[in-house]
């Protein structure tokens, strides 16, 4: 009798544990949460696109800056040569 009572107690405990774990499992997202998730995803993609565009623009500006620095250096050399020729 004692073995049967132990087995029944064990089965009831296992059943309660299983039911308890099922109640703590992942919940399905509702429509509002899915909508908010879509909005967040859209905002992220928009921000990522803007970031990529800004990085591209930064690279172009850095290239332009390097070109202008080279031009300035060449003009400075020319100016110095002209100043030497006229005796300044």
mmCIF file of N, CA and C in Angstrom, residues 5-86:
data_model
loop_
_atom_site.group_PDB
_atom_site.id
_atom_site.type_symbol
_atom_site.label_atom_id
_atom_site.label_comp_id
_atom_site.label_asym_id
_atom_site.label_seq_id
_atom_site.Cartn_x
_atom_site.Cartn_y
_atom_site.Cartn_z
ATOM 1 N N UNK A 5 0.910 4.418 -2.751
ATOM 2 C CA UNK A 5 0.746 5.801 -2.307
ATOM 3 C C UNK A 5 1.932 6.659 -2.751
ATOM 4 N N UNK A 6 3.135 6.118 -2.687
ATOM 5 C CA UNK A 6 4.336 6.839 -3.118
ATOM 6 C C UNK A 6 4.282 7.109 -4.616
ATOM 7 N N UNK A 7 3.874 6.096 -5.399
ATOM 8 C CA UNK A 7 3.787 6.258 -6.858
ATOM 9 C C UNK A 7 2.719 7.282 -7.235
ATOM 10 N N UNK A 8 1.579 7.223 -6.575
ATOM 11 C CA UNK A 8 0.511 8.187 -6.863
ATOM 12 C C UNK A 8 0.977 9.599 -6.512
ATOM 13 N N UNK A 9 1.638 9.750 -5.392
ATOM 14 C CA UNK A 9 2.160 11.055 -4.982
ATOM 15 C C UNK A 9 3.177 11.564 -5.997
ATOM 16 N N UNK A 10 4.045 10.665 -6.457
ATOM 17 C CA UNK A 10 5.048 11.028 -7.460
ATOM 18 C C UNK A 10 4.389 11.451 -8.768
ATOM 19 N N UNK A 11 3.385 10.711 -9.219
ATOM 20 C CA UNK A 11 2.680 11.047 -10.456
ATOM 21 C C UNK A 11 1.963 12.395 -10.341
ATOM 22 N N UNK A 12 1.326 12.627 -9.207
ATOM 23 C CA UNK A 12 0.640 13.905 -8.997
ATOM 24 C C UNK A 12 1.652 15.048 -8.975
ATOM 25 N N UNK A 13 2.787 14.844 -8.324
ATOM 26 C CA UNK A 13 3.823 15.879 -8.264
ATOM 27 C C UNK A 13 4.378 16.160 -9.659
ATOM 28 N N UNK A 14 4.603 15.105 -10.443
ATOM 29 C CA UNK A 14 5.107 15.284 -11.806
ATOM 30 C C UNK A 14 4.084 16.007 -12.674
ATOM 31 N N UNK A 15 2.817 15.660 -12.514
ATOM 32 C CA UNK A 15 1.762 16.318 -13.283
ATOM 33 C C UNK A 15 1.680 17.801 -12.915
ATOM 34 N N UNK A 16 1.765 18.108 -11.636
ATOM 35 C CA UNK A 16 1.709 19.508 -11.210
ATOM 36 C C UNK A 16 2.926 20.279 -11.716
ATOM 37 N N UNK A 17 4.092 19.642 -11.682
ATOM 38 C CA UNK A 17 5.307 20.278 -12.179
ATOM 39 C C UNK A 17 5.198 20.538 -13.677
ATOM 40 N N UNK A 18 4.688 19.581 -14.420
ATOM 41 C CA UNK A 18 4.514 19.741 -15.866
ATOM 42 C C UNK A 18 3.540 20.867 -16.173
ATOM 43 N N UNK A 19 2.422 20.890 -15.482
ATOM 44 C CA UNK A 19 1.427 21.952 -15.693
ATOM 45 C C UNK A 19 2.021 23.308 -15.312
ATOM 46 N N UNK A 20 2.768 23.346 -14.226
ATOM 47 C CA UNK A 20 3.408 24.594 -13.796
ATOM 48 C C UNK A 20 4.414 25.101 -14.816
ATOM 49 N N UNK A 21 5.206 24.187 -15.374
ATOM 50 C CA UNK A 21 6.190 24.593 -16.381
ATOM 51 C C UNK A 21 5.523 25.047 -17.670
ATOM 52 N N UNK A 22 4.429 24.420 -18.023
ATOM 53 C CA UNK A 22 3.715 24.825 -19.235
ATOM 54 C C UNK A 22 3.141 26.229 -19.070
ATOM 55 N N UNK A 23 2.714 26.551 -17.878
ATOM 56 C CA UNK A 23 2.172 27.878 -17.618
ATOM 57 C C UNK A 23 3.248 28.953 -17.650
ATOM 58 N N UNK A 24 4.502 28.578 -17.414
ATOM 59 C CA UNK A 24 5.608 29.537 -17.411
ATOM 60 C C UNK A 24 6.314 29.595 -18.761
ATOM 61 N N UNK A 25 5.850 28.838 -19.705
ATOM 62 C CA UNK A 25 6.489 28.790 -21.023
ATOM 63 C C UNK A 25 6.294 30.070 -21.802
ATOM 64 N N UNK A 26 6.868 30.107 -22.998
ATOM 65 C CA UNK A 26 6.758 31.323 -23.817
ATOM 66 C C UNK A 26 5.315 31.597 -24.226
ATOM 67 N N UNK A 27 4.975 32.846 -24.204
ATOM 68 C CA UNK A 27 3.624 33.262 -24.591
ATOM 69 C C UNK A 27 3.652 33.736 -26.034
ATOM 70 N N UNK A 28 2.574 33.606 -26.714
ATOM 71 C CA UNK A 28 2.471 34.099 -28.084
ATOM 72 C C UNK A 28 2.289 35.614 -28.034
ATOM 73 N N UNK A 29 2.927 36.284 -28.962
ATOM 74 C CA UNK A 29 2.814 37.744 -29.021
ATOM 75 C C UNK A 29 1.432 38.123 -29.548
ATOM 76 N N UNK A 30 0.872 39.172 -28.970
ATOM 77 C CA UNK A 30 -0.427 39.630 -29.459
ATOM 78 C C UNK A 30 -0.217 40.624 -30.605
ATOM 79 N N UNK A 31 -1.307 41.076 -31.204
ATOM 80 C CA UNK A 31 -1.216 41.949 -32.383
ATOM 81 C C UNK A 31 -0.525 43.264 -32.057
ATOM 82 N N UNK A 32 -0.777 43.800 -30.877
ATOM 83 C CA UNK A 32 -0.150 45.069 -30.491
ATOM 84 C C UNK A 32 1.364 44.903 -30.398
ATOM 85 N N UNK A 33 1.794 43.812 -29.780
ATOM 86 C CA UNK A 33 3.226 43.569 -29.650
ATOM 87 C C UNK A 33 3.866 43.353 -31.018
ATOM 88 N N UNK A 34 3.177 42.633 -31.891
ATOM 89 C CA UNK A 34 3.707 42.422 -33.240
ATOM 90 C C UNK A 34 3.793 43.737 -34.003
ATOM 91 N N UNK A 35 2.795 44.592 -33.819
ATOM 92 C CA UNK A 35 2.802 45.904 -34.466
ATOM 93 C C UNK A 35 3.972 46.746 -33.960
ATOM 94 N N UNK A 36 4.179 46.740 -32.652
ATOM 95 C CA UNK A 36 5.292 47.485 -32.069
ATOM 96 C C UNK A 36 6.626 46.935 -32.560
ATOM 97 N N UNK A 37 6.704 45.624 -32.689
ATOM 98 C CA UNK A 37 7.924 44.999 -33.193
ATOM 99 C C UNK A 37 8.180 45.408 -34.638
ATOM 100 N N UNK A 38 7.141 45.441 -35.455
ATOM 101 C CA UNK A 38 7.284 45.879 -36.848
ATOM 102 C C UNK A 38 7.732 47.335 -36.922
ATOM 103 N N UNK A 39 7.165 48.183 -36.064
ATOM 104 C CA UNK A 39 7.561 49.592 -36.036
ATOM 105 C C UNK A 39 9.029 49.729 -35.638
ATOM 106 N N UNK A 40 9.435 48.970 -34.634
ATOM 107 C CA UNK A 40 10.823 49.027 -34.183
ATOM 108 C C UNK A 40 11.764 48.533 -35.276
ATOM 109 N N UNK A 41 11.359 47.476 -35.969
ATOM 110 C CA UNK A 41 12.178 46.939 -37.060
ATOM 111 C C UNK A 41 12.294 47.964 -38.178
ATOM 112 N N UNK A 42 11.189 48.615 -38.505
ATOM 113 C CA UNK A 42 11.186 49.636 -39.553
ATOM 114 C C UNK A 42 12.080 50.810 -39.157
ATOM 115 N N UNK A 43 11.986 51.233 -37.910
ATOM 116 C CA UNK A 43 12.821 52.339 -37.429
ATOM 117 C C UNK A 43 14.294 51.956 -37.475
ATOM 118 N N UNK A 44 14.600 50.723 -37.103
ATOM 119 C CA UNK A 44 15.987 50.256 -37.146
ATOM 120 C C UNK A 44 16.511 50.254 -38.576
ATOM 121 N N UNK A 45 15.712 49.728 -39.509
ATOM 122 C CA UNK A 45 16.149 49.677 -40.906
ATOM 123 C C UNK A 45 16.348 51.080 -41.462
ATOM 124 N N UNK A 46 15.473 52.001 -41.094
ATOM 125 C CA UNK A 46 15.607 53.390 -41.533
ATOM 126 C C UNK A 46 16.885 54.008 -40.968
ATOM 127 N N UNK A 47 17.132 53.775 -39.694
ATOM 128 C CA UNK A 47 18.342 54.304 -39.063
ATOM 129 C C UNK A 47 19.591 53.681 -39.682
ATOM 130 N N UNK A 48 19.530 52.395 -39.988
ATOM 131 C CA UNK A 48 20.673 51.714 -40.606
ATOM 132 C C UNK A 48 20.960 52.300 -41.982
ATOM 133 N N UNK A 49 19.915 52.568 -42.761
ATOM 134 C CA UNK A 49 20.084 53.169 -44.088
ATOM 135 C C UNK A 49 20.691 54.561 -43.960
ATOM 136 N N UNK A 50 20.177 55.346 -43.013
ATOM 137 C CA UNK A 50 20.710 56.695 -42.802
ATOM 138 C C UNK A 50 22.174 56.625 -42.379
ATOM 139 N N UNK A 51 22.499 55.696 -41.509
ATOM 140 C CA UNK A 51 23.884 55.510 -41.057
ATOM 141 C C UNK A 51 24.789 55.164 -42.237
ATOM 142 N N UNK A 52 24.352 54.225 -43.068
ATOM 143 C CA UNK A 52 25.142 53.827 -44.236
ATOM 144 C C UNK A 52 25.357 55.008 -45.175
ATOM 145 N N UNK A 53 24.313 55.811 -45.381
ATOM 146 C CA UNK A 53 24.432 56.995 -46.236
ATOM 147 C C UNK A 53 25.420 58.002 -45.652
ATOM 148 N N UNK A 54 25.364 58.186 -44.345
ATOM 149 C CA UNK A 54 26.282 59.125 -43.696
ATOM 150 C C UNK A 54 27.730 58.638 -43.778
ATOM 151 N N UNK A 55 27.932 57.342 -43.632
ATOM 152 C CA UNK A 55 29.283 56.784 -43.760
ATOM 153 C C UNK A 55 29.795 57.006 -45.178
ATOM 154 N N UNK A 56 28.943 56.776 -46.162
ATOM 155 C CA UNK A 56 29.319 56.992 -47.559
ATOM 156 C C UNK A 56 29.669 58.459 -47.806
ATOM 157 N N UNK A 57 28.837 59.354 -47.284
ATOM 158 C CA UNK A 57 29.093 60.788 -47.444
ATOM 159 C C UNK A 57 30.399 61.182 -46.759
ATOM 160 N N UNK A 58 30.652 60.615 -45.584
ATOM 161 C CA UNK A 58 31.893 60.897 -44.856
ATOM 162 C C UNK A 58 33.102 60.471 -45.682
ATOM 163 N N UNK A 59 33.030 59.286 -46.289
ATOM 164 C CA UNK A 59 34.132 58.809 -47.122
ATOM 165 C C UNK A 59 34.372 59.740 -48.308
ATOM 166 N N UNK A 60 33.290 60.192 -48.947
ATOM 167 C CA UNK A 60 33.421 61.118 -50.076
ATOM 168 C C UNK A 60 34.063 62.426 -49.630
ATOM 169 N N UNK A 61 33.627 62.934 -48.477
ATOM 170 C CA UNK A 61 34.176 64.194 -47.969
ATOM 171 C C UNK A 61 35.653 64.054 -47.592
ATOM 172 N N UNK A 62 36.021 62.904 -47.050
ATOM 173 C CA UNK A 62 37.429 62.685 -46.712
ATOM 174 C C UNK A 62 38.285 62.632 -47.972
ATOM 175 N N UNK A 63 37.757 62.010 -49.031
ATOM 176 C CA UNK A 63 38.468 61.980 -50.309
ATOM 177 C C UNK A 63 38.602 63.392 -50.865
ATOM 178 N N UNK A 64 37.519 64.149 -50.809
ATOM 179 C CA UNK A 64 37.539 65.534 -51.284
ATOM 180 C C UNK A 64 38.531 66.366 -50.467
ATOM 181 N N UNK A 65 38.576 66.147 -49.170
ATOM 182 C CA UNK A 65 39.506 66.872 -48.300
ATOM 183 C C UNK A 65 40.950 66.562 -48.689
ATOM 184 N N UNK A 66 41.238 65.291 -48.950
ATOM 185 C CA UNK A 66 42.593 64.908 -49.354
ATOM 186 C C UNK A 66 42.965 65.563 -50.681
ATOM 187 N N UNK A 67 42.020 65.591 -51.623
ATOM 188 C CA UNK A 67 42.279 66.232 -52.918
ATOM 189 C C UNK A 67 42.537 67.726 -52.745
ATOM 190 N N UNK A 68 41.742 68.374 -51.916
ATOM 191 C CA UNK A 68 41.924 69.805 -51.677
ATOM 192 C C UNK A 68 43.248 70.088 -50.969
ATOM 193 N N UNK A 69 43.643 69.205 -50.067
ATOM 194 C CA UNK A 69 44.925 69.381 -49.381
ATOM 195 C C UNK A 69 46.073 69.267 -50.379
ATOM 196 N N UNK A 70 45.961 68.338 -51.315
ATOM 197 C CA UNK A 70 46.981 68.189 -52.357
ATOM 198 C C UNK A 70 47.026 69.432 -53.238
ATOM 199 N N UNK A 71 45.855 69.926 -53.624
ATOM 200 C CA UNK A 71 45.803 71.145 -54.438
ATOM 201 C C UNK A 71 46.420 72.326 -53.689
ATOM 202 N N UNK A 72 46.113 72.452 -52.411
ATOM 203 C CA UNK A 72 46.666 73.539 -51.603
ATOM 204 C C UNK A 72 48.188 73.442 -51.545
ATOM 205 N N UNK A 73 48.675 72.240 -51.366
ATOM 206 C CA UNK A 73 50.123 72.036 -51.313
ATOM 207 C C UNK A 73 50.771 72.430 -52.645
ATOM 208 N N UNK A 74 50.161 72.024 -53.750
ATOM 209 C CA UNK A 74 50.697 72.373 -55.072
ATOM 210 C C UNK A 74 50.663 73.881 -55.302
ATOM 211 N N UNK A 75 49.578 74.528 -54.916
ATOM 212 C CA UNK A 75 49.464 75.981 -55.082
ATOM 213 C C UNK A 75 50.488 76.695 -54.199
ATOM 214 N N UNK A 76 50.701 76.182 -52.995
ATOM 215 C CA UNK A 76 51.696 76.782 -52.102
ATOM 216 C C UNK A 76 53.091 76.672 -52.705
ATOM 217 N N UNK A 77 53.393 75.523 -53.284
ATOM 218 C CA UNK A 77 54.695 75.343 -53.944
ATOM 219 C C UNK A 77 54.834 76.329 -55.099
ATOM 220 N N UNK A 78 53.789 76.448 -55.916
ATOM 221 C CA UNK A 78 53.811 77.396 -57.039
ATOM 222 C C UNK A 78 54.000 78.824 -56.543
ATOM 223 N N UNK A 79 53.301 79.177 -55.480
ATOM 224 C CA UNK A 79 53.403 80.523 -54.923
ATOM 225 C C UNK A 79 54.823 80.799 -54.447
ATOM 226 N N UNK A 80 55.405 79.827 -53.766
ATOM 227 C CA UNK A 80 56.785 79.993 -53.290
ATOM 228 C C UNK A 80 57.756 80.143 -54.460
ATOM 229 N N UNK A 81 57.543 79.353 -55.509
ATOM 230 C CA UNK A 81 58.401 79.463 -56.698
ATOM 231 C C UNK A 81 58.251 80.837 -57.339
ATOM 232 N N UNK A 82 57.037 81.328 -57.440
ATOM 233 C CA UNK A 82 56.793 82.654 -58.023
ATOM 234 C C UNK A 82 57.435 83.743 -57.168
ATOM 235 N N UNK A 83 57.311 83.607 -55.853
ATOM 236 C CA UNK A 83 57.912 84.589 -54.954
ATOM 237 C C UNK A 83 59.433 84.596 -55.086
ATOM 238 N N UNK A 84 60.029 83.409 -55.273
ATOM 239 C CA UNK A 84 61.478 83.330 -55.460
ATOM 240 C C UNK A 84 61.890 83.998 -56.769
ATOM 241 N N UNK A 85 61.080 83.825 -57.810
ATOM 242 C CA UNK A 85 61.395 84.398 -59.119
ATOM 243 C C UNK A 85 61.329 85.920 -59.093
ATOM 244 N N UNK A 86 60.372 86.460 -58.342
ATOM 245 C CA UNK A 86 60.245 87.921 -58.323
ATOM 246 C C UNK A 86 61.112 88.540 -57.227
#
